[in-house]
Amino acid sequence: MFPDSSPPLPRCSGTPEANPHGSRHSEGLALGNQAPHLPAPGELGPLFAFTPLTQFPAYRISCGVEPNPQRARIFHALERMKTEVGWRSNLLKVKKKWLLPAICSFFCLLSVVMTGCFLWQYHLPKLKTGSLGPVETSAPVRMCPRHPEPVPLAHPLPVLKEALEKVDHILRQAMSAPGVAAMSAVVIHNDTVLWTGNFGKKNGSDPASGAPNEYTMYRISSISKIFPVLMLYRLWEEGIVTSLDDPLERYASTFTINNPLGLASAPEQQGLMDRLEQVGPTPRPSPVTLRRMASQLSGLPRRLRSTSLLWKGSTQEALNLLKDDVLVVDPGTRCHYSTLAFSLLAHVLAAHTAQGDYQRWVSENVLEPLGMADTGFDLTPAVRARLAAGFYGSGRPAPLYDLGWYRPSGQMYSTAADLAKLAVALLGGGPRRLLRPDAAKTLLAPLLACPGAYFANETGTPWEFHAQRGYRVVRKDGDLDGYAATFSLVPPLRLGLVLLLAGPRPPGPDLVTRAYDELLPALERALREAEPGPAPPPSAHPFAGYFTFANLTFYEVRAGPAGELRLRQFGPRVEALVPPAFRTLALRHLHGRVFQLHVAREFPCTLPLGDAWLSLEAQHGQLVNFYPLDHHGLSPGFDVPGLNTYRVLRLQRKPVFKTQ
């Protein structure tokens, strides 16, 4: 041991005496019950071995007697042990104090949780008595056909009369909006004008001015963009335009524009080293095609750089300006409104026509054939005298100005009566058609869905498509100083609505949308109610009888009350799964031995059959082709090619099914 260098302690003597506190140290922990071992002088004792403290005699220390150093160390060790044991004793007391409340609280909380779980399970939907599975929440049943057949209607119809009166009320109320001086509207179905409405005064600043009518002229602004697109499609039909997707460069050789957004990876034939040395993506020309120019997908800027709508330059000057410009978006990838695209399309294509002039081509190929005598471009004195006076929202008269080079995009004027003729032609309802049916169908089809920030759901040539009540409303809106206009169609219903305003569009809900909210359900109901029954064949005898497909499914063809044919499917499995209302389909006679399946006026699109589904929508409208008649004058069977069903053969008699 190293010598102790601390100053000598005063000598004290201690005499053992009884512990005056008795059990004060009785909670001390012990590793054994043996008597304490007092280490000899110079020996390091077991200071951290716990022993019963009652076995250590208490000492009274008195100074003046020189203590033994070894005993002093033992004394200090014992004091530390007493302190530690006291702390542990207090901790155990605290634990005992809170143990019972903690246990009670835990079991109380557990009982609350279990009671809540029981109540939750109690309120869950239960299986009905005798049911084989859990109760399922039935989804809304989608009904078909989605669109009724646009059959001719006998007017007036009460349901349409009521809807048109509501449209009249909506538009009449809108006349109170600031700046709206005059309004003319027309509703067309198929080849018939259902309703016309005229409100306000032809000249709102003249108290003596009369009301407008369907022959009052209005500026139609961007509705003018329909006519460059009609030119494009007609030239495509005539073969002057090879394809709607031809690049503009094919018809304007000097056209070029920078496209920093059009990027593509390196060609596949490049070697590995060539690809490694390539710094980044290779720019590629993203073609500005004719179809994209006609559908707000060209990526061209809204207008030429540093020009206004009054710019009076030439097409070559426009092409020169584009050389130093950039595309706004990569063509064909996003909807972006461009007045420039339609004007450039019109001027470039006109150079490839016999007329050589855009306005002359439109007059000779569209306006004159349709009898649109009150539609044109030039604001002559005679035209100005017939125009409804336009106003700003403040009530200030709007000026009449010429758009110059941008004329094809917004210069034109027209009347509600003339635009009704155009609507009838595009819907295919009149004697004059501007395009072949396949081209007209392409014209009215959407091309790309537009993002939420764009003002339409989809874009087309040149339309904006708006989803409403299960239909696509095909619209072209136009707004120019002092005027607003909408030309709209719903092709599945052969329905059209034209709205012309002298003044800005009224704030609040869109007038055309509100009008269609009344017209669409009313016309749909009228068409479903007017749908004719299936046409009968000249004679039902050759087709009537019993038929089977591979002895798996069985059919009966018989004549109905009016001579029309009905096809009934029967058999044990059919009777167990198919509801009676849908076991029989009508056969509408088309010509010769060809019929068309007709389910009903309205039916569920899909029918649940046990674990499977039957698509009634897929069956509706399918063609049934009966075989040539045999020597008995009967058809031996039929095919349904659209359902991939062949060799449905005639049976000599009605089949009999044995029950198991």
XYZ file of N, CA and C in Angstrom, residues 61-270:
630
model
N -17.864 8.601 18.768
C -16.497 9.080 18.508
C -16.178 10.200 19.489
N -15.062 10.059 20.158
C -14.625 11.127 21.074
C -13.195 11.482 20.750
N -12.979 12.807 20.640
C -11.640 13.298 20.311
C -10.752 13.220 21.540
N -9.536 13.271 21.261
C -8.558 13.209 22.306
C -7.944 11.856 22.405
N -8.590 10.882 21.813
C -8.029 9.535 21.797
C -7.607 9.264 20.369
N -6.489 8.846 20.158
C -5.966 8.642 18.803
C -6.644 7.426 18.173
N -7.415 7.579 17.047
C -8.115 6.447 16.433
C -7.177 5.611 15.601
N -7.701 4.407 15.373
C -6.974 3.524 14.465
C -7.347 3.914 13.028
N -6.355 4.169 12.138
C -6.679 4.576 10.749
C -7.509 3.537 10.022
N -7.238 2.283 10.264
C -7.997 1.231 9.575
C -9.461 1.283 9.972
N -9.732 1.542 11.243
C -11.117 1.635 11.697
C -11.819 2.870 11.126
N -11.069 3.926 10.924
C -11.673 5.135 10.326
C -12.166 4.846 8.916
N -11.364 4.115 8.187
C -11.797 3.787 6.819
C -13.064 2.930 6.844
N -13.087 2.001 7.753
C -14.283 1.156 7.868
C -15.495 1.998 8.223
N -15.288 2.970 9.099
C -16.389 3.838 9.531
C -16.963 4.613 8.341
N -16.085 5.193 7.510
C -16.563 5.948 6.337
C -17.273 5.038 5.337
N -16.760 3.832 5.186
C -17.416 2.895 4.265
C -18.824 2.558 4.738
N -18.951 2.372 6.039
C -20.265 2.062 6.579
C -21.242 3.221 6.403
N -20.737 4.444 6.555
C -21.606 5.607 6.373
C -22.131 5.667 4.934
N -21.251 5.387 3.972
C -21.694 5.405 2.572
C -22.737 4.316 2.325
N -22.525 3.163 2.943
C -23.484 2.082 2.775
C -24.847 2.461 3.355
N -24.814 3.143 4.507
C -26.067 3.573 5.131
C -26.817 4.559 4.210
N -26.070 5.460 3.570
C -26.703 6.456 2.679
C -27.360 5.775 1.480
N -26.610 4.827 0.880
C -27.135 4.138 -0.305
C -28.358 3.298 0.047
N -28.286 2.603 1.159
C -29.403 1.770 1.564
C -30.624 2.627 1.870
N -30.415 3.800 2.442
C -31.537 4.692 2.719
C -32.221 5.172 1.445
N -31.377 5.464 0.439
C -31.963 5.925 -0.848
C -32.795 4.820 -1.487
N -32.266 3.604 -1.434
C -33.001 2.480 -2.012
C -34.286 2.225 -1.218
N -34.207 2.414 0.050
C -35.400 2.202 0.874
C -36.494 3.188 0.507
N -36.118 4.453 0.309
C -37.116 5.472 -0.076
C -37.730 5.164 -1.438
N -36.893 4.674 -2.377
C -37.394 4.350 -3.712
C -38.431 3.235 -3.642
N -38.156 2.227 -2.809
C -39.109 1.134 -2.670
C -40.418 1.616 -2.062
N -40.330 2.549 -1.134
C -41.546 3.097 -0.529
C -42.397 3.815 -1.574
N -41.718 4.601 -2.472
C -42.457 5.325 -3.514
C -43.134 4.338 -4.455
N -42.383 3.275 -4.818
C -42.954 2.275 -5.718
C -44.172 1.615 -5.097
N -44.081 1.260 -3.819
C -45.226 0.631 -3.166
C -46.410 1.575 -3.095
N -46.151 2.860 -2.966
C -47.219 3.848 -2.822
C -48.039 3.962 -4.108
N -47.374 3.909 -5.314
C -48.061 4.145 -6.588
C -48.397 2.856 -7.333
N -47.955 1.715 -6.821
C -48.173 0.476 -7.552
C -49.656 0.143 -7.669
N -50.392 0.205 -6.575
C -51.802 -0.153 -6.604
C -52.630 0.794 -7.476
N -52.458 2.151 -7.352
C -53.227 3.038 -8.258
C -52.918 2.791 -9.727
N -51.637 2.502 -10.047
C -51.275 2.275 -11.446
C -51.963 1.030 -11.987
N -51.994 -0.048 -11.181
C -52.643 -1.285 -11.624
C -54.133 -1.063 -11.824
N -54.764 -0.345 -10.924
C -56.200 -0.057 -11.048
C -56.500 0.754 -12.311
N -55.662 1.764 -12.565
C -55.869 2.606 -13.751
C -55.735 1.793 -15.022
N -54.759 0.898 -15.095
C -54.538 0.081 -16.286
C -55.755 -0.785 -16.583
N -56.272 -1.475 -15.548
C -57.413 -2.347 -15.782
C -58.669 -1.564 -16.102
N -58.790 -0.365 -15.550
C -59.938 0.491 -15.876
C -59.892 0.901 -17.349
N -58.707 1.325 -17.845
C -58.557 1.708 -19.247
C -58.805 0.526 -20.170
N -58.317 -0.645 -19.785
C -58.516 -1.840 -20.596
C -60.002 -2.168 -20.727
N -60.748 -2.018 -19.640
C -62.183 -2.306 -19.697
C -62.909 -1.332 -20.619
N -62.478 -0.048 -20.612
C -63.108 0.941 -21.498
C -62.855 0.591 -22.958
N -61.595 0.227 -23.288
C -61.252 -0.118 -24.669
C -62.038 -1.338 -25.139
N -62.134 -2.364 -24.284
C -62.846 -3.575 -24.684
C -64.334 -3.308 -24.856
N -64.898 -2.436 -24.025
C -66.312 -2.080 -24.174
C -66.548 -1.364 -25.503
N -65.604 -0.443 -25.875
C -65.731 0.264 -27.153
C -65.655 -0.684 -28.334
N -64.734 -1.656 -28.277
C -64.627 -2.642 -29.361
C -65.910 -3.457 -29.489
N -66.493 -3.819 -28.358
C -67.733 -4.595 -28.389
C -68.857 -3.803 -29.052
N -68.987 -2.511 -28.673
C -70.038 -1.681 -29.260
C -69.824 -1.486 -30.754
N -68.541 -1.319 -31.181
C -68.232 -1.139 -32.612
C -68.634 -2.382 -33.404
N -68.290 -3.553 -32.896
C -68.653 -4.783 -33.589
C -70.163 -4.989 -33.598
N -70.818 -4.539 -32.527
C -72.262 -4.720 -32.445
C -72.983 -3.957 -33.553
N -72.418 -2.778 -33.914
C -73.076 -1.941 -34.915
C -72.634 -2.255 -36.335
N -71.714 -3.196 -36.564
C -71.328 -3.572 -37.920
C -72.495 -4.251 -38.619
N -72.587 -4.115 -40.027
C -73.663 -4.815 -40.743
C -73.558 -6.317 -40.537
N -74.687 -6.939 -40.292
C -74.715 -8.379 -40.029
C -75.220 -9.130 -41.256
N -74.854 -10.374 -41.366
C -75.386 -11.236 -42.406
C -76.878 -11.434 -42.191
N -77.632 -11.343 -43.279
C -79.046 -11.631 -43.165
C -79.259 -13.127 -42.974
N -80.340 -13.453 -42.353
C -80.636 -14.861 -42.098
C -80.784 -15.597 -43.418
N -80.024 -16.671 -43.559
C -80.083 -17.479 -44.771
C -79.222 -16.975 -45.889
N -78.496 -15.865 -45.737
C -77.638 -15.358 -46.805
C -76.364 -16.163 -46.866
N -75.774 -16.186 -48.063
C -74.576 -16.982 -48.295
C -73.321 -16.150 -48.255
N -73.410 -14.884 -48.088
C -72.217 -14.047 -48.100
C -72.510 -12.711 -47.488
N -71.505 -11.864 -47.401
C -71.695 -10.560 -46.787
C -72.544 -9.658 -47.653
N -73.233 -8.749 -47.003
C -74.053 -7.780 -47.705
C -73.136 -6.803 -48.430
N -73.339 -6.611 -49.742
C -72.518 -5.706 -50.530
C -73.323 -4.470 -50.874
N -72.661 -3.334 -50.815
C -73.300 -2.083 -51.202
C -73.349 -2.020 -52.719
N -74.528 -1.930 -53.298
C -74.661 -1.953 -54.750
C -74.209 -0.626 -55.327
N -73.361 -0.715 -56.373
C -72.896 0.482 -57.066
C -74.001 0.979 -57.991
N -73.993 2.266 -58.353
C -74.995 2.777 -59.285
C -74.932 2.017 -60.610
N -76.086 1.638 -61.127
C -76.157 0.871 -62.364
C -76.031 1.823 -63.544
N -75.050 1.578 -64.420
C -74.876 2.404 -65.612
C -75.820 1.892 -66.689
N -76.633 2.787 -67.210
C -77.646 2.390 -68.174
C -77.158 2.652 -69.595
N -77.624 1.812 -70.525
C -77.296 1.922 -71.938
C -78.601 1.904 -72.751
N -78.569 2.277 -74.005
C -77.436 2.924 -74.663
C -77.181 4.304 -74.086
N -75.912 4.682 -74.067
C -75.571 5.955 -73.439
C -76.241 7.120 -74.150
N -76.322 7.037 -75.462
C -76.937 8.106 -76.244
C -78.091 7.527 -77.048
N -79.249 8.146 -77.004
C -80.376 7.643 -77.797
C -80.138 7.865 -79.282
N -80.866 7.125 -80.085
C -80.744 7.274 -81.539
C -81.398 8.587 -81.965
N -80.687 9.415 -82.759
C -81.249 10.724 -83.150
C -82.307 10.586 -84.243
N -83.477 10.125 -83.861
C -84.571 9.913 -84.816
C -85.296 11.238 -85.048
N -86.014 11.357 -86.158
C -86.821 12.577 -86.386
C -87.879 12.736 -85.300
N -88.126 13.966 -84.930
C -89.100 14.263 -83.880
C -90.273 15.023 -84.467
N -91.450 14.733 -83.960
C -92.653 15.455 -84.354
C -92.853 16.609 -83.387
N -92.712 17.823 -83.879
C -92.813 19.004 -83.017
C -94.233 19.555 -83.067
N -94.670 20.241 -82.018
C -93.930 20.512 -80.771
C -94.065 19.351 -79.777
N -93.026 19.187 -78.973
C -93.025 18.190 -77.909
C -93.050 18.912 -76.570
N -93.939 18.524 -75.658
C -94.035 19.235 -74.372
C -92.711 19.283 -73.619
N -91.946 18.170 -73.614
C -90.706 18.147 -72.849
C -89.685 19.128 -73.431
N -89.648 19.265 -74.753
C -88.735 20.227 -75.378
C -89.246 21.653 -75.213
N -90.542 21.829 -75.288
C -91.114 23.167 -75.126
C -90.766 23.738 -73.750
N -90.858 22.904 -72.733
C -90.531 23.352 -71.377
C -89.048 23.705 -71.253
N -88.172 22.902 -71.849
C -86.739 23.181 -71.781
C -86.388 24.465 -72.525
N -86.997 24.690 -73.674
C -86.705 25.895 -74.453
C -87.215 27.146 -73.743
N -88.313 27.026 -73.027
C -88.793 28.172 -72.237
C -87.795 28.516 -71.133
N -87.159 27.502 -70.543
C -86.139 27.761 -69.523
C -84.907 28.411 -70.134
N -84.532 27.986 -71.333
C -83.400 28.618 -72.019
C -83.724 30.082 -72.304
N -84.923 30.348 -72.762
C -85.351 31.736 -73.012
C -85.228 32.571 -71.748
N -85.649 32.006 -70.624
C -85.582 32.737 -69.351
C -84.138 33.003 -68.944
N -83.249 32.020 -69.129
C -81.834 32.187 -68.762
C -81.201 33.321 -69.562
N -81.439 33.332 -70.874
C -80.823 34.355 -71.723
C -81.449 35.726 -71.489
N -82.742 35.746 -71.234
C -83.396 37.037 -70.988
C -82.854 37.676 -69.703
N -82.626 36.860 -68.685
C -82.057 37.390 -67.446
C -80.647 37.938 -67.656
N -79.882 37.328 -68.563
C -78.497 37.754 -68.799
C -78.412 39.136 -69.417
N -79.485 39.653 -69.960
C -79.453 40.975 -70.592
C -79.217 42.088 -69.577
N -79.370 41.788 -68.308
C -79.133 42.813 -67.289
C -77.651 42.970 -66.965
N -76.781 42.139 -67.536
C -75.343 42.223 -67.269
C -74.777 43.491 -67.881
N -73.712 44.058 -67.290
C -73.134 45.309 -67.798
C -72.623 45.172 -69.230
N -73.014 46.102 -70.076
C -72.493 46.177 -71.435
C -73.216 45.330 -72.457
N -74.084 44.411 -72.043
C -74.777 43.550 -73.002
C -75.954 44.336 -73.582
N -75.868 44.636 -74.879
C -76.901 45.444 -75.519
C -77.864 44.606 -76.340
N -77.349 43.545 -77.006
C -78.195 42.733 -77.877
C -77.730 41.286 -77.813
N -78.674 40.380 -78.067
C -78.352 38.958 -78.041
C -79.290 38.229 -78.993
N -78.712 37.309 -79.783
C -79.497 36.447 -80.669
C -79.020 35.020 -80.474
N -79.970 34.087 -80.421
C -79.620 32.686 -80.198
C -80.535 31.807 -81.022
N -80.038 30.612 -81.351
C -80.819 29.650 -82.118
C -80.442 28.247 -81.652
N -81.456 27.379 -81.553
C -81.253 25.977 -81.192
C -81.661 25.126 -82.391
N -80.761 24.202 -82.779
C -80.976 23.365 -83.955
C -80.996 21.906 -83.540
N -81.906 21.136 -84.102
C -81.863 19.678 -83.962
C -81.979 19.060 -85.347
N -80.973 18.260 -85.686
C -80.925 17.604 -86.989
C -80.960 18.674 -88.087
N -82.027 18.785 -88.827
C -82.114 19.812 -89.873
C -83.193 20.838 -89.570
N -83.579 20.913 -88.307
C -84.703 21.767 -87.917
C -84.266 22.795 -86.893
N -84.735 24.029 -87.050
C -84.534 25.062 -86.038
C -85.651 24.915 -85.006
N -85.270 24.560 -83.775
C -86.264 24.350 -82.722
C -86.737 25.656 -82.102
N -85.822 26.627 -82.036
C -86.155 27.847 -81.283
C -85.182 28.945 -81.669
N -85.668 30.161 -81.707
C -84.819 31.349 -81.857
C -85.196 32.336 -80.767
N -84.190 33.033 -80.271
C -84.423 34.047 -79.247
C -83.628 35.297 -79.556
N -84.266 36.460 -79.439
C -83.614 37.741 -79.700
C -83.983 38.709 -78.584
N -82.980 39.350 -78.006
C -83.188 40.172 -76.816
C -82.418 41.483 -76.953
N -82.897 42.505 -76.238
C -82.214 43.784 -76.214
C -82.536 44.647 -77.416
N -81.599 45.536 -77.736
C -81.756 46.453 -78.864
C -80.571 46.319 -79.799
N -80.859 46.446 -81.085
C -79.793 46.338 -82.079
C -78.714 47.384 -81.841
N -79.126 48.576 -81.427
C -78.178 49.630 -81.061
C -78.543 50.109 -79.662
N -77.768 49.644 -78.681
C -78.105 49.948 -77.299
C -78.020 51.404 -76.941
N -77.315 52.216 -77.734
C -77.199 53.644 -77.427
C -78.301 54.465 -78.069
N -79.175 53.822 -78.863
C -80.263 54.527 -79.537
C -81.586 54.060 -78.938
N -82.277 54.912 -78.181
C -83.550 54.501 -77.567
C -84.594 54.068 -78.584
N -84.486 54.577 -79.805
C -85.484 54.246 -80.822
C -85.125 52.981 -81.588
N -83.983 52.382 -81.260
C -83.547 51.195 -82.001
C -84.479 50.019 -81.710
N -84.705 49.205 -82.729
C -85.550 48.033 -82.572
C -84.774 46.833 -82.048
N -85.493 45.747 -81.776
C -84.864 44.525 -81.273
C -84.132 43.812 -82.401
N -83.082 43.074 -82.083
C -82.400 42.289 -83.119
C -83.259 41.103 -83.539
N -82.868 40.450 -84.613
C -83.510 39.218 -85.034
C -82.451 38.247 -85.530
N -82.895 37.091 -86.023
C -81.921 36.080 -86.426
C -81.115 36.486 -87.650
N -81.484 37.601 -88.290
C -80.729 38.090 -89.447
C -79.870 39.303 -89.102
N -79.817 39.671 -87.836
C -78.936 40.757 -87.392
C -77.499 40.259 -87.388
N -76.598 41.113 -87.881
C -75.195 40.715 -87.989
C -74.440 41.007 -86.693
N -73.528 40.116 -86.370
C -72.623 40.264 -85.226
C -71.218 39.880 -85.687
N -70.227 40.471 -85.071
C -68.863 39.989 -85.292
C -68.720 38.663 -84.535
N -68.137 37.641 -85.191
C -68.076 36.309 -84.579
C -66.653 35.951 -84.135
N -65.722 36.869 -84.289
C -64.346 36.740 -83.784
C -63.770 35.333 -84.046
N -63.424 34.572 -83.005
C -62.677 33.319 -83.204
C -63.497 32.189 -83.808
N -64.809 32.355 -83.948
C -65.567 31.375 -84.726
C -65.054 31.367 -86.161
N -64.400 32.450 -86.574
C -63.774 32.507 -87.902
C -62.760 31.387 -88.100
N -62.184 30.862 -87.012
C -61.165 29.813 -87.130
C -61.726 28.499 -87.669
N -63.042 28.339 -87.681
C -63.634 27.124 -88.251
C -63.323 27.032 -89.744
N -63.268 28.153 -90.423
C -63.180 28.142 -91.882
C -61.794 27.759 -92.404
N -60.665 28.167 -91.788
C -59.384 27.596 -92.233
C -59.323 26.083 -92.073
N -59.991 25.565 -91.036
C -59.986 24.116 -90.820
C -60.833 23.420 -91.887
N -61.961 24.011 -92.259
C -62.754 23.446 -93.345
C -61.957 23.431 -94.640
N -61.177 24.471 -94.883
C -60.309 24.486 -96.063
C -59.311 23.332 -96.013
N -58.681 23.119 -94.857
C -57.705 22.040 -94.706
C -58.340 20.691 -95.031
N -59.520 20.419 -94.498
C -60.150 19.118 -94.715
C -60.618 18.939 -96.156
N -61.107 20.012 -96.777
C -61.523 19.906 -98.181
C -60.317 19.663 -99.083
N -59.216 20.355 -98.843
C -58.022 20.127 -99.651
C -57.465 18.725 -99.418
N -57.668 18.202 -98.217
C -57.258 16.816 -97.936
C -58.122 15.842 -98.738
N -59.433 16.080 -98.780
C -60.316 15.236 -99.577
C -59.971 15.304 -101.062
N -59.586 16.481 -101.531
C -59.282 16.672 -102.953
C -57.886 16.196 -103.326
N -57.062 15.828 -102.335
C -55.725 15.334 -102.622
C -54.668 16.407 -102.731
N -55.055 17.673 -102.600
C -54.053 18.751 -102.628
C -53.169 18.670 -101.391
N -53.786 18.336 -100.260
C -53.040 18.034 -99.033
C -52.942 16.523 -98.925
N -51.712 16.019 -98.881
C -51.502 14.565 -98.857
C -52.004 13.951 -97.564
N -51.691 14.597 -96.449
C -52.076 14.080 -95.138
C -52.306 15.244 -94.194
N -53.247 15.050 -93.267
C -53.458 16.073 -92.241
C -52.224 16.246 -91.372
N -51.381 15.237 -91.331
C -50.192 15.276 -90.486
C -48.931 15.648 -91.267
N -49.105 16.215 -92.439
C -47.949 16.738 -93.162
C -47.333 17.898 -92.391
N -46.006 18.011 -92.398
C -45.389 19.180 -91.769
C -45.635 20.428 -92.600
N -45.679 21.557 -91.940
C -45.931 22.820 -92.639
C -44.875 23.088 -93.696
N -43.639 22.604 -93.485
C -42.559 22.858 -94.442
C -42.884 22.335 -95.839
N -43.749 21.325 -95.923
C -44.090 20.779 -97.237
C -44.853 21.798 -98.069
N -45.551 22.725 -97.439
C -46.364 23.708 -98.153
C -45.819 25.126 -98.002
N -44.856 25.314 -97.107
C -44.170 26.605 -96.943
C -42.691 26.287 -96.742
N -41.959 26.215 -97.831
C -40.588 25.694 -97.785
C -39.658 26.556 -96.941
N -39.988 27.820 -96.755
C -39.096 28.697 -95.982
C -39.438 28.736 -94.494
N -40.410 27.928 -94.093
C -40.790 27.950 -92.675
C -39.726 27.261 -91.833
N -39.324 27.918 -90.785
C -38.443 27.327 -89.779
C -38.628 28.091 -88.480
N -38.455 27.373 -87.377
C -38.574 27.991 -86.057
C -37.773 27.150 -85.075
N -37.210 27.789 -84.082
C -36.411 27.073 -83.092
C -37.317 26.304 -82.142
N -36.878 25.085 -81.839
C -37.637 24.245 -80.904
C -36.690 23.730 -79.829
N -36.428 24.527 -78.803
C -35.522 24.057 -77.742
C -36.127 22.962 -76.879
N -37.441 22.738 -76.997
C -38.101 21.742 -76.143
C -38.158 20.372 -76.788
N -37.903 20.269 -78.087
C -37.962 18.990 -78.761
C -36.632 18.284 -78.707
N -36.503 17.281 -77.858
C -35.241 16.574 -77.663
C -35.465 15.092 -77.869
N -34.424 14.440 -78.392
C -34.494 12.989 -78.601
C -33.143 12.392 -78.332
N -33.119 11.126 -78.008
C -31.857 10.443 -77.774
C -31.148 10.221 -79.090
N -29.863 9.880 -79.031
C -29.056 9.677 -80.221
C -29.588 8.500 -81.019
N -29.373 8.491 -82.348
C -29.850 7.381 -83.169
C -29.267 6.058 -82.709
N -30.021 4.979 -82.963
C -29.613 3.669 -82.467
C -28.348 3.166 -83.146
N -28.086 3.621 -84.395
C -26.938 3.088 -85.091
C -25.625 3.696 -84.626
N -25.657 4.673 -83.747
C -24.419 5.243 -83.251
C -23.640 4.205 -82.454
